């Protein structure tokens, strides 16, 4: 079969009850998800043919929907089956799988969000990495952005959302400074998060990650659990930008890449410029956790794409 943008391996989407090549999938222009960022979503990954924490991701997605007063006609197990089917049809062994709920299309002549029928969109596409292979091996360069993270009192970051302009401006600022990623601070100068990731600082063998103004990432949760099980102290609390600068090691966490070391912040090189020992240890444990165990759900690829 020729490899075109419509090949299953480029992604499969589910919209309005139908599966289709991702390249063919589209959103109606008047869906408030598109014109008002009135949507929530979640991203789960499949690694070597297994979903990681699928039920936890769907549970978080449902909590986000409740937070925005949205609902869908699908149960958690129906959502799981749809995501599974997208991956099965794609044949992808390593995949980035997104589920989205938008407010939907307002009936003509009204802007009342309550009158919209919420819509569900899902897709599986090849695994997405925040950082390329070399950056993951050697460490990422980060900047502390001059753009502040949107205040949690305005948009609750615990509900995964499309309000990404602050995060996107951060990415642009990082590129301006020859860095890969930017971390945003709040109005008091405390560290929050960056575009698609949470942040950890390591100092004297103790991990610290912000408790407030952040999306409570699944990878962050996994790191907190790994730390607890491995006897590594981990504090979930306010972390100032100054404390981040003074860290021994820094790493970021995301479903799109796992645990990724940061070896430079605002041009300052950490340690010997190589990923720190504790970061590497946690990174190894994280990837081992994808192999087997209670967090893994096998994808059944039978009768899917070749
Ligand atoms: C703003 C933000 N923070 C943190 C994360 C990391 O969350 P997770 O580990 O669940 O991928 C994401 C993921 O996309 C995100 O968008």
PDB file of C-alpha atoms and ligand atoms in Angstrom:
ATOM      1  CA  UNK A   1       0.000   0.000   0.000  1.00  0.00           C
ATOM      2  CA  UNK A   2       1.370   3.462  -0.818  1.00  0.00           C
ATOM      3  CA  UNK A   3       2.197   5.713   2.067  1.00  0.00           C
ATOM      4  CA  UNK A   4       0.008   8.787   1.749  1.00  0.00           C
ATOM      5  CA  UNK A   5      -1.174  11.258   4.345  1.00  0.00           C
ATOM      6  CA  UNK A   6      -4.318   9.114   4.515  1.00  0.00           C
ATOM      7  CA  UNK A   7      -2.428   5.950   5.518  1.00  0.00           C
ATOM      8  CA  UNK A   8      -3.599   4.562   8.881  1.00  0.00           C
ATOM      9  CA  UNK A   9      -0.072   4.912  10.286  1.00  0.00           C
ATOM     10  CA  UNK A  10      -0.366   8.703   9.954  1.00  0.00           C
ATOM     11  CA  UNK A  11      -3.270   8.617  12.368  1.00  0.00           C
ATOM     12  CA  UNK A  12      -6.890   7.654  12.811  1.00  0.00           C
ATOM     13  CA  UNK A  13      -9.622   9.932  14.139  1.00  0.00           C
ATOM     14  CA  UNK A  14     -13.073   9.366  15.547  1.00  0.00           C
ATOM     15  CA  UNK A  15     -15.726  12.023  14.944  1.00  0.00           C
ATOM     16  CA  UNK A  16     -19.507  11.742  15.123  1.00  0.00           C
ATOM     17  CA  UNK A  17     -19.465   7.981  15.442  1.00  0.00           C
ATOM     18  CA  UNK A  18     -17.122   7.342  12.497  1.00  0.00           C
ATOM     19  CA  UNK A  19     -13.443   6.430  12.178  1.00  0.00           C
ATOM     20  CA  UNK A  20     -11.436   8.091   9.434  1.00  0.00           C
ATOM     21  CA  UNK A  21      -7.869   8.969   8.450  1.00  0.00           C
ATOM     22  CA  UNK A  22      -6.645  11.785  10.701  1.00  0.00           C
ATOM     23  CA  UNK A  23      -5.832  13.917   7.643  1.00  0.00           C
ATOM     24  CA  UNK A  24      -9.521  13.847   6.699  1.00  0.00           C
ATOM     25  CA  UNK A  25     -10.863  14.757  10.129  1.00  0.00           C
ATOM     26  CA  UNK A  26     -12.136  18.293  10.658  1.00  0.00           C
ATOM     27  CA  UNK A  27     -14.010  20.383  13.184  1.00  0.00           C
ATOM     28  CA  UNK A  28     -17.003  22.547  12.187  1.00  0.00           C
ATOM     29  CA  UNK A  29     -15.847  26.174  12.132  1.00  0.00           C
ATOM     30  CA  UNK A  30     -18.610  27.305  14.471  1.00  0.00           C
ATOM     31  CA  UNK A  31     -17.862  24.751  17.177  1.00  0.00           C
ATOM     32  CA  UNK A  32     -17.081  26.846  20.264  1.00  0.00           C
ATOM     33  CA  UNK A  33     -14.141  24.567  20.856  1.00  0.00           C
ATOM     34  CA  UNK A  34     -12.545  26.164  17.806  1.00  0.00           C
ATOM     35  CA  UNK A  35     -13.759  29.765  17.975  1.00  0.00           C
ATOM     36  CA  UNK A  36     -13.714  30.211  21.767  1.00  0.00           C
ATOM     37  CA  UNK A  37     -11.222  27.622  23.040  1.00  0.00           C
ATOM     38  CA  UNK A  38     -14.293  26.257  24.814  1.00  0.00           C
ATOM     39  CA  UNK A  39     -13.034  22.726  25.186  1.00  0.00           C
ATOM     40  CA  UNK A  40     -11.188  20.299  27.355  1.00  0.00           C
ATOM     41  CA  UNK A  41      -9.005  17.389  26.381  1.00  0.00           C
ATOM     42  CA  UNK A  42      -6.638  14.752  27.628  1.00  0.00           C
ATOM     43  CA  UNK A  43      -3.680  12.968  26.113  1.00  0.00           C
ATOM     44  CA  UNK A  44      -2.639   9.423  26.867  1.00  0.00           C
ATOM     45  CA  UNK A  45       0.176   7.564  25.206  1.00  0.00           C
ATOM     46  CA  UNK A  46       0.654   4.089  23.867  1.00  0.00           C
ATOM     47  CA  UNK A  47       4.178   2.766  24.210  1.00  0.00           C
ATOM     48  CA  UNK A  48       5.207  -0.490  22.538  1.00  0.00           C
ATOM     49  CA  UNK A  49       1.606  -1.525  22.086  1.00  0.00           C
ATOM     50  CA  UNK A  50       0.396  -0.647  25.575  1.00  0.00           C
ATOM     51  CA  UNK A  51      -1.624   2.267  26.890  1.00  0.00           C
ATOM     52  CA  UNK A  52      -0.123   3.828  30.002  1.00  0.00           C
ATOM     53  CA  UNK A  53      -2.606   4.773  32.751  1.00  0.00           C
ATOM     54  CA  UNK A  54      -5.546   4.749  30.358  1.00  0.00           C
ATOM     55  CA  UNK A  55      -8.182   4.645  33.117  1.00  0.00           C
ATOM     56  CA  UNK A  56      -6.500   7.472  35.029  1.00  0.00           C
ATOM     57  CA  UNK A  57      -6.433   9.652  31.918  1.00  0.00           C
ATOM     58  CA  UNK A  58     -10.110   9.027  31.198  1.00  0.00           C
ATOM     59  CA  UNK A  59     -10.999   9.711  34.833  1.00  0.00           C
ATOM     60  CA  UNK A  60      -9.133  13.026  34.647  1.00  0.00           C
ATOM     61  CA  UNK A  61     -10.841  13.849  31.335  1.00  0.00           C
ATOM     62  CA  UNK A  62     -14.240  13.243  32.927  1.00  0.00           C
ATOM     63  CA  UNK A  63     -13.304  15.452  35.891  1.00  0.00           C
ATOM     64  CA  UNK A  64     -12.267  18.208  33.454  1.00  0.00           C
ATOM     65  CA  UNK A  65     -15.608  17.919  31.658  1.00  0.00           C
ATOM     66  CA  UNK A  66     -17.496  18.187  34.954  1.00  0.00           C
ATOM     67  CA  UNK A  67     -15.425  21.271  35.794  1.00  0.00           C
ATOM     68  CA  UNK A  68     -16.582  22.947  32.567  1.00  0.00           C
ATOM     69  CA  UNK A  69     -20.160  21.692  32.892  1.00  0.00           C
ATOM     70  CA  UNK A  70     -19.862  19.478  29.837  1.00  0.00           C
ATOM     71  CA  UNK A  71     -20.984  15.915  29.322  1.00  0.00           C
ATOM     72  CA  UNK A  72     -20.908  13.255  26.623  1.00  0.00           C
ATOM     73  CA  UNK A  73     -23.138  10.308  25.883  1.00  0.00           C
ATOM     74  CA  UNK A  74     -20.177   7.932  26.372  1.00  0.00           C
ATOM     75  CA  UNK A  75     -19.225   6.055  29.521  1.00  0.00           C
ATOM     76  CA  UNK A  76     -15.590   5.741  30.572  1.00  0.00           C
ATOM     77  CA  UNK A  77     -15.400   2.235  29.130  1.00  0.00           C
ATOM     78  CA  UNK A  78     -16.931   3.409  25.844  1.00  0.00           C
ATOM     79  CA  UNK A  79     -14.331   6.177  25.619  1.00  0.00           C
ATOM     80  CA  UNK A  80     -11.624   3.594  26.310  1.00  0.00           C
ATOM     81  CA  UNK A  81     -12.978   1.381  23.501  1.00  0.00           C
ATOM     82  CA  UNK A  82     -13.010   4.289  21.036  1.00  0.00           C
ATOM     83  CA  UNK A  83      -9.413   5.215  21.852  1.00  0.00           C
ATOM     84  CA  UNK A  84      -8.403   1.585  21.620  1.00  0.00           C
ATOM     85  CA  UNK A  85     -10.095   1.319  18.226  1.00  0.00           C
ATOM     86  CA  UNK A  86      -8.295   4.428  16.914  1.00  0.00           C
ATOM     87  CA  UNK A  87      -4.951   2.871  17.878  1.00  0.00           C
ATOM     88  CA  UNK A  88      -5.892  -0.579  16.583  1.00  0.00           C
ATOM     89  CA  UNK A  89      -6.912   0.816  13.191  1.00  0.00           C
ATOM     90  CA  UNK A  90      -3.741   2.909  12.986  1.00  0.00           C
ATOM     91  CA  UNK A  91      -1.519  -0.066  13.790  1.00  0.00           C
ATOM     92  CA  UNK A  92       0.738   2.336  15.713  1.00  0.00           C
ATOM     93  CA  UNK A  93       2.840   0.738  18.479  1.00  0.00           C
ATOM     94  CA  UNK A  94       3.918   4.119  19.849  1.00  0.00           C
ATOM     95  CA  UNK A  95       1.144   6.637  19.743  1.00  0.00           C
ATOM     96  CA  UNK A  96      -0.093   9.970  21.072  1.00  0.00           C
ATOM     97  CA  UNK A  97      -3.806   9.600  21.693  1.00  0.00           C
ATOM     98  CA  UNK A  98      -6.042  12.589  22.302  1.00  0.00           C
ATOM     99  CA  UNK A  99      -9.643  12.764  23.503  1.00  0.00           C
ATOM    100  CA  UNK A 100     -11.390  16.124  23.265  1.00  0.00           C
ATOM    101  CA  UNK A 101     -14.759  17.426  24.373  1.00  0.00           C
ATOM    102  CA  UNK A 102     -15.882  20.747  22.931  1.00  0.00           C
ATOM    103  CA  UNK A 103     -18.877  22.831  23.924  1.00  0.00           C
ATOM    104  CA  UNK A 104     -20.273  22.297  20.438  1.00  0.00           C
ATOM    105  CA  UNK A 105     -22.259  24.447  18.043  1.00  0.00           C
ATOM    106  CA  UNK A 106     -24.693  26.975  19.547  1.00  0.00           C
ATOM    107  CA  UNK A 107     -28.202  26.804  18.098  1.00  0.00           C
ATOM    108  CA  UNK A 108     -28.782  29.666  15.694  1.00  0.00           C
ATOM    109  CA  UNK A 109     -29.559  33.020  17.350  1.00  0.00           C
ATOM    110  CA  UNK A 110     -28.138  32.178  20.768  1.00  0.00           C
ATOM    111  CA  UNK A 111     -24.830  32.205  22.586  1.00  0.00           C
ATOM    112  CA  UNK A 112     -26.076  30.245  25.552  1.00  0.00           C
ATOM    113  CA  UNK A 113     -23.465  27.557  26.285  1.00  0.00           C
ATOM    114  CA  UNK A 114     -26.111  25.437  27.983  1.00  0.00           C
ATOM    115  CA  UNK A 115     -27.915  24.952  24.688  1.00  0.00           C
ATOM    116  CA  UNK A 116     -24.940  23.434  22.916  1.00  0.00           C
ATOM    117  CA  UNK A 117     -24.607  19.726  22.447  1.00  0.00           C
ATOM    118  CA  UNK A 118     -21.101  18.857  23.563  1.00  0.00           C
ATOM    119  CA  UNK A 119     -19.014  17.074  20.952  1.00  0.00           C
ATOM    120  CA  UNK A 120     -16.389  14.364  21.205  1.00  0.00           C
ATOM    121  CA  UNK A 121     -13.314  14.120  19.018  1.00  0.00           C
ATOM    122  CA  UNK A 122     -10.577  11.542  19.415  1.00  0.00           C
ATOM    123  CA  UNK A 123      -7.498  10.570  17.482  1.00  0.00           C
ATOM    124  CA  UNK A 124      -4.377   8.438  17.571  1.00  0.00           C
ATOM    125  CA  UNK A 125      -1.262   9.684  15.803  1.00  0.00           C
ATOM    126  CA  UNK A 126       2.419   8.749  15.897  1.00  0.00           C
ATOM    127  CA  UNK A 127       4.059   9.390  19.270  1.00  0.00           C
ATOM    128  CA  UNK A 128       4.847  13.072  19.844  1.00  0.00           C
ATOM    129  CA  UNK A 129       8.038  14.078  21.684  1.00  0.00           C
ATOM    130  CA  UNK A 130       8.464  17.494  23.271  1.00  0.00           C
ATOM    131  CA  UNK A 131      12.194  17.166  22.674  1.00  0.00           C
ATOM    132  CA  UNK A 132      14.164  15.298  20.021  1.00  0.00           C
ATOM    133  CA  UNK A 133      16.453  12.334  20.736  1.00  0.00           C
ATOM    134  CA  UNK A 134      19.620  14.377  21.117  1.00  0.00           C
ATOM    135  CA  UNK A 135      17.937  16.847  23.469  1.00  0.00           C
ATOM    136  CA  UNK A 136      16.537  14.006  25.582  1.00  0.00           C
ATOM    137  CA  UNK A 137      19.959  12.381  25.809  1.00  0.00           C
ATOM    138  CA  UNK A 138      22.035  15.503  26.414  1.00  0.00           C
ATOM    139  CA  UNK A 139      19.476  17.634  28.203  1.00  0.00           C
ATOM    140  CA  UNK A 140      17.251  20.527  27.205  1.00  0.00           C
ATOM    141  CA  UNK A 141      18.022  24.217  27.349  1.00  0.00           C
ATOM    142  CA  UNK A 142      15.330  26.141  29.189  1.00  0.00           C
ATOM    143  CA  UNK A 143      14.543  29.803  29.793  1.00  0.00           C
ATOM    144  CA  UNK A 144      12.401  31.391  32.456  1.00  0.00           C
ATOM    145  CA  UNK A 145       9.875  33.192  30.295  1.00  0.00           C
ATOM    146  CA  UNK A 146       9.053  36.865  30.709  1.00  0.00           C
ATOM    147  CA  UNK A 147       5.435  35.876  29.975  1.00  0.00           C
ATOM    148  CA  UNK A 148       3.455  35.071  33.117  1.00  0.00           C
ATOM    149  CA  UNK A 149       1.300  31.978  33.304  1.00  0.00           C
ATOM    150  CA  UNK A 150      -2.407  32.782  33.171  1.00  0.00           C
ATOM    151  CA  UNK A 151      -3.679  33.087  36.753  1.00  0.00           C
ATOM    152  CA  UNK A 152      -5.344  29.966  38.166  1.00  0.00           C
ATOM    153  CA  UNK A 153      -8.161  32.118  39.528  1.00  0.00           C
ATOM    154  CA  UNK A 154      -9.018  33.052  35.927  1.00  0.00           C
ATOM    155  CA  UNK A 155      -8.589  29.746  34.122  1.00  0.00           C
ATOM    156  CA  UNK A 156      -8.197  26.677  36.316  1.00  0.00           C
ATOM    157  CA  UNK A 157      -5.075  24.953  34.963  1.00  0.00           C
ATOM    158  CA  UNK A 158      -6.132  21.655  36.565  1.00  0.00           C
ATOM    159  CA  UNK A 159      -8.725  21.456  33.797  1.00  0.00           C
ATOM    160  CA  UNK A 160      -6.730  20.680  30.677  1.00  0.00           C
ATOM    161  CA  UNK A 161      -7.544  23.479  28.292  1.00  0.00           C
ATOM    162  CA  UNK A 162      -6.761  25.223  25.023  1.00  0.00           C
ATOM    163  CA  UNK A 163      -5.714  28.554  26.609  1.00  0.00           C
ATOM    164  CA  UNK A 164      -2.197  28.189  25.312  1.00  0.00           C
ATOM    165  CA  UNK A 165      -1.238  31.692  24.172  1.00  0.00           C
ATOM    166  CA  UNK A 166       0.942  32.312  27.239  1.00  0.00           C
ATOM    167  CA  UNK A 167       2.605  28.919  26.778  1.00  0.00           C
ATOM    168  CA  UNK A 168       3.050  29.468  23.039  1.00  0.00           C
ATOM    169  CA  UNK A 169       4.629  32.897  23.535  1.00  0.00           C
ATOM    170  CA  UNK A 170       6.962  31.142  25.965  1.00  0.00           C
ATOM    171  CA  UNK A 171       8.013  28.662  23.272  1.00  0.00           C
ATOM    172  CA  UNK A 172       8.764  31.536  20.890  1.00  0.00           C
ATOM    173  CA  UNK A 173      10.799  33.264  23.576  1.00  0.00           C
ATOM    174  CA  UNK A 174      12.752  30.049  24.186  1.00  0.00           C
ATOM    175  CA  UNK A 175      13.591  29.778  20.479  1.00  0.00           C
ATOM    176  CA  UNK A 176      14.676  33.437  20.433  1.00  0.00           C
ATOM    177  CA  UNK A 177      17.262  32.487  23.063  1.00  0.00           C
ATOM    178  CA  UNK A 178      18.412  29.292  21.387  1.00  0.00           C
ATOM    179  CA  UNK A 179      16.640  27.226  24.031  1.00  0.00           C
ATOM    180  CA  UNK A 180      14.161  24.368  23.622  1.00  0.00           C
ATOM    181  CA  UNK A 181      11.586  25.086  26.298  1.00  0.00           C
ATOM    182  CA  UNK A 182      10.358  27.908  28.522  1.00  0.00           C
ATOM    183  CA  UNK A 183       8.982  27.713  32.026  1.00  0.00           C
ATOM    184  CA  UNK A 184       6.445  30.347  33.035  1.00  0.00           C
ATOM    185  CA  UNK A 185       6.198  31.970  36.446  1.00  0.00           C
ATOM    186  CA  UNK A 186       3.165  33.386  38.228  1.00  0.00           C
ATOM    187  CA  UNK A 187       2.788  37.037  39.250  1.00  0.00           C
ATOM    188  CA  UNK A 188       4.785  36.364  42.446  1.00  0.00           C
ATOM    189  CA  UNK A 189       7.710  34.886  40.559  1.00  0.00           C
ATOM    190  CA  UNK A 190       6.915  31.286  41.437  1.00  0.00           C
ATOM    191  CA  UNK A 191       7.502  28.545  38.911  1.00  0.00           C
ATOM    192  CA  UNK A 192       4.404  27.095  37.257  1.00  0.00           C
ATOM    193  CA  UNK A 193       4.839  24.985  34.112  1.00  0.00           C
ATOM    194  CA  UNK A 194       5.597  25.181  30.418  1.00  0.00           C
ATOM    195  CA  UNK A 195       3.950  24.213  27.124  1.00  0.00           C
ATOM    196  CA  UNK A 196       2.857  20.640  27.756  1.00  0.00           C
ATOM    197  CA  UNK A 197       5.028  19.860  30.768  1.00  0.00           C
ATOM    198  CA  UNK A 198       5.498  20.104  34.536  1.00  0.00           C
ATOM    199  CA  UNK A 199       8.779  21.003  36.192  1.00  0.00           C
ATOM    200  CA  UNK A 200      10.840  19.417  38.972  1.00  0.00           C
ATOM    201  CA  UNK A 201      13.855  20.873  40.772  1.00  0.00           C
ATOM    202  CA  UNK A 202      16.308  18.605  42.584  1.00  0.00           C
ATOM    203  CA  UNK A 203      18.386  19.952  45.463  1.00  0.00           C
ATOM    204  CA  UNK A 204      20.443  17.843  47.869  1.00  0.00           C
ATOM    205  CA  UNK A 205      18.600  14.697  46.765  1.00  0.00           C
ATOM    206  CA  UNK A 206      15.140  16.190  47.372  1.00  0.00           C
ATOM    207  CA  UNK A 207      12.614  16.749  44.583  1.00  0.00           C
ATOM    208  CA  UNK A 208      10.329  19.764  44.530  1.00  0.00           C
ATOM    209  CA  UNK A 209       7.503  20.561  42.119  1.00  0.00           C
ATOM    210  CA  UNK A 210       4.958  23.396  42.177  1.00  0.00           C
ATOM    211  CA  UNK A 211       1.670  22.705  43.930  1.00  0.00           C
ATOM    212  CA  UNK A 212      -0.338  25.533  42.457  1.00  0.00           C
ATOM    213  CA  UNK A 213      -1.128  27.155  39.136  1.00  0.00           C
ATOM    214  CA  UNK A 214      -0.325  23.988  37.218  1.00  0.00           C
ATOM    215  CA  UNK A 215      -1.972  21.149  35.389  1.00  0.00           C
ATOM    216  CA  UNK A 216      -1.553  18.098  37.588  1.00  0.00           C
ATOM    217  CA  UNK A 217       0.200  16.040  34.929  1.00  0.00           C
ATOM    218  CA  UNK A 218      -0.024  12.260  34.837  1.00  0.00           C
ATOM    219  CA  UNK A 219       3.744  12.031  34.407  1.00  0.00           C
ATOM    220  CA  UNK A 220       4.165  14.353  37.407  1.00  0.00           C
ATOM    221  CA  UNK A 221       1.881  12.031  39.350  1.00  0.00           C
ATOM    222  CA  UNK A 222       3.950   9.032  38.249  1.00  0.00           C
ATOM    223  CA  UNK A 223       7.170  10.748  39.347  1.00  0.00           C
ATOM    224  CA  UNK A 224       5.668  11.548  42.759  1.00  0.00           C
ATOM    225  CA  UNK A 225       4.689   7.873  43.110  1.00  0.00           C
ATOM    226  CA  UNK A 226       8.101   6.636  41.932  1.00  0.00           C
ATOM    227  CA  UNK A 227       9.764   8.954  44.462  1.00  0.00           C
ATOM    228  CA  UNK A 228       7.563   7.675  47.264  1.00  0.00           C
ATOM    229  CA  UNK A 229       8.206   4.038  46.371  1.00  0.00           C
ATOM    230  CA  UNK A 230      11.945   4.609  45.973  1.00  0.00           C
ATOM    231  CA  UNK A 231      12.386   6.554  49.204  1.00  0.00           C
ATOM    232  CA  UNK A 232      13.293   9.782  47.386  1.00  0.00           C
ATOM    233  CA  UNK A 233      11.866  12.780  49.262  1.00  0.00           C
ATOM    234  CA  UNK A 234       9.503  14.776  47.056  1.00  0.00           C
ATOM    235  CA  UNK A 235       7.902  18.054  48.084  1.00  0.00           C
ATOM    236  CA  UNK A 236       4.839  19.422  46.323  1.00  0.00           C
ATOM    237  CA  UNK A 237       4.900  23.102  47.201  1.00  0.00           C
ATOM    238  CA  UNK A 238       5.678  26.594  45.999  1.00  0.00           C
ATOM    239  CA  UNK A 239       8.967  26.723  44.058  1.00  0.00           C
ATOM    240  CA  UNK A 240      10.427  30.148  43.321  1.00  0.00           C
ATOM    241  CA  UNK A 241      12.327  30.910  40.123  1.00  0.00           C
ATOM    242  CA  UNK A 242      15.346  31.575  42.338  1.00  0.00           C
ATOM    243  CA  UNK A 243      15.093  28.102  43.835  1.00  0.00           C
ATOM    244  CA  UNK A 244      14.886  26.589  40.362  1.00  0.00           C
ATOM    245  CA  UNK A 245      18.037  28.479  39.370  1.00  0.00           C
ATOM    246  CA  UNK A 246      19.823  27.181  42.473  1.00  0.00           C
ATOM    247  CA  UNK A 247      18.846  23.542  41.830  1.00  0.00           C
ATOM    248  CA  UNK A 248      21.377  20.749  41.354  1.00  0.00           C
ATOM    249  CA  UNK A 249      19.247  19.152  38.648  1.00  0.00           C
ATOM    250  CA  UNK A 250      16.101  20.124  36.747  1.00  0.00           C
ATOM    251  CA  UNK A 251      13.780  17.933  34.735  1.00  0.00           C
ATOM    252  CA  UNK A 252      10.435  18.288  33.015  1.00  0.00           C
ATOM    253  CA  UNK A 253       7.648  15.725  32.699  1.00  0.00           C
ATOM    254  CA  UNK A 254       5.072  15.055  30.013  1.00  0.00           C
ATOM    255  CA  UNK A 255       3.058  12.279  28.421  1.00  0.00           C
ATOM    256  CA  UNK A 256       4.770  13.491  25.235  1.00  0.00           C
ATOM    257  CA  UNK A 257       8.236  12.309  26.217  1.00  0.00           C
ATOM    258  CA  UNK A 258       8.274  11.154  29.830  1.00  0.00           C
ATOM    259  CA  UNK A 259      11.047  12.551  32.019  1.00  0.00           C
ATOM    260  CA  UNK A 260      13.312  14.976  30.195  1.00  0.00           C
ATOM    261  CA  UNK A 261      16.473  16.430  31.725  1.00  0.00           C
ATOM    262  CA  UNK A 262      17.189  20.148  31.585  1.00  0.00           C
ATOM    263  CA  UNK A 263      20.881  20.966  31.595  1.00  0.00           C
ATOM    264  CA  UNK A 264      20.815  24.729  31.034  1.00  0.00           C
ATOM    265  CA  UNK A 265      18.575  27.438  32.451  1.00  0.00           C
ATOM    266  CA  UNK A 266      18.890  30.986  31.099  1.00  0.00           C
ATOM    267  CA  UNK A 267      22.312  30.032  29.770  1.00  0.00           C
ATOM    268  CA  UNK A 268      23.567  28.673  33.118  1.00  0.00           C
ATOM    269  CA  UNK A 269      24.858  25.105  32.774  1.00  0.00           C
ATOM    270  CA  UNK A 270      23.919  22.580  35.454  1.00  0.00           C
ATOM    271  CA  UNK A 271      26.397  20.111  36.915  1.00  0.00           C
ATOM    272  CA  UNK A 272      28.778  19.010  34.190  1.00  0.00           C
ATOM    273  CA  UNK A 273      26.245  19.823  31.487  1.00  0.00           C
ATOM    274  CA  UNK A 274      24.954  16.247  31.445  1.00  0.00           C
ATOM    275  CA  UNK A 275      21.642  14.959  32.791  1.00  0.00           C
ATOM    276  CA  UNK A 276      21.802  14.551  36.587  1.00  0.00           C
ATOM    277  CA  UNK A 277      22.040  11.149  38.325  1.00  0.00           C
ATOM    278  CA  UNK A 278      18.689  11.353  40.095  1.00  0.00           C
ATOM    279  CA  UNK A 279      16.953  12.501  36.910  1.00  0.00           C
ATOM    280  CA  UNK A 280      18.370   9.504  35.024  1.00  0.00           C
ATOM    281  CA  UNK A 281      17.318   7.109  37.779  1.00  0.00           C
ATOM    282  CA  UNK A 282      13.733   8.364  37.730  1.00  0.00           C
ATOM    283  CA  UNK A 283      13.719   8.365  33.921  1.00  0.00           C
ATOM    284  CA  UNK A 284      14.763   4.679  33.867  1.00  0.00           C
ATOM    285  CA  UNK A 285      12.121   3.693  36.412  1.00  0.00           C
ATOM    286  CA  UNK A 286       9.492   5.587  34.441  1.00  0.00           C
ATOM    287  CA  UNK A 287      10.209   3.723  31.201  1.00  0.00           C
ATOM    288  CA  UNK A 288      10.372   0.353  32.995  1.00  0.00           C
ATOM    289  CA  UNK A 289       6.921   1.078  34.315  1.00  0.00           C
ATOM    290  CA  UNK A 290       5.598   1.099  30.716  1.00  0.00           C
ATOM    291  CA  UNK A 291       6.558  -2.535  30.217  1.00  0.00           C
ATOM    292  CA  UNK A 292       4.250  -4.376  32.538  1.00  0.00           C
ATOM    293  CA  UNK A 293       2.012  -3.912  35.478  1.00  0.00           C
ATOM    294  CA  UNK A 294      -1.141  -2.397  36.699  1.00  0.00           C
ATOM    295  CA  UNK A 295      -0.841   0.792  34.655  1.00  0.00           C
ATOM    296  CA  UNK A 296      -0.611  -0.935  31.272  1.00  0.00           C
ATOM    297  CA  UNK A 297      -3.463  -1.877  28.947  1.00  0.00           C
ATOM    298  CA  UNK A 298      -2.529  -3.945  25.895  1.00  0.00           C
ATOM    299  CA  UNK A 299      -3.855  -2.869  22.521  1.00  0.00           C
ATOM    300  CA  UNK A 300      -5.327  -5.763  20.562  1.00  0.00           C
ATOM    301  CA  UNK A 301      -4.126  -5.089  17.002  1.00  0.00           C
ATOM    302  CA  UNK A 302      -5.856  -8.055  15.374  1.00  0.00           C
ATOM    303  CA  UNK A 303      -7.591  -7.094  12.122  1.00  0.00           C
ATOM    304  CA  UNK A 304      -6.138  -3.593  12.339  1.00  0.00           C
ATOM    305  CA  UNK A 305      -3.738  -1.957   9.919  1.00  0.00           C
ATOM    306  CA  UNK A 306      -0.898  -4.167   8.705  1.00  0.00           C
TER     307      UNK A 306
HETATM  308  C1  LIG B   1       0.034  22.850  30.586  1.00  0.00           C
HETATM  309  C2  LIG B   1       0.476  21.437  30.807  1.00  0.00           C
HETATM  310  N1  LIG B   1       1.156  21.116  31.922  1.00  0.00           N
HETATM  311  C3  LIG B   1       1.599  19.867  32.149  1.00  0.00           C
HETATM  312  C4  LIG B   1       1.367  18.841  31.239  1.00  0.00           C
HETATM  313  C5  LIG B   1       1.890  17.452  31.514  1.00  0.00           C
HETATM  314  O1  LIG B   1       0.842  16.558  31.776  1.00  0.00           O
HETATM  315  P1  LIG B   1       0.949  15.001  31.473  1.00  0.00           P
HETATM  316  O2  LIG B   1       2.093  14.487  32.270  1.00  0.00           O
HETATM  317  O3  LIG B   1      -0.369  14.453  31.920  1.00  0.00           O
HETATM  318  O4  LIG B   1       1.182  14.850  30.014  1.00  0.00           O
HETATM  319  C6  LIG B   1       0.641  19.131  30.070  1.00  0.00           C
HETATM  320  C7  LIG B   1       0.373  18.071  29.092  1.00  0.00           C
HETATM  321  O5  LIG B   1      -0.015  18.308  27.984  1.00  0.00           O
HETATM  322  C8  LIG B   1       0.176  20.441  29.858  1.00  0.00           C
HETATM  323  O6  LIG B   1      -0.515  20.757  28.761  1.00  0.00           O
END
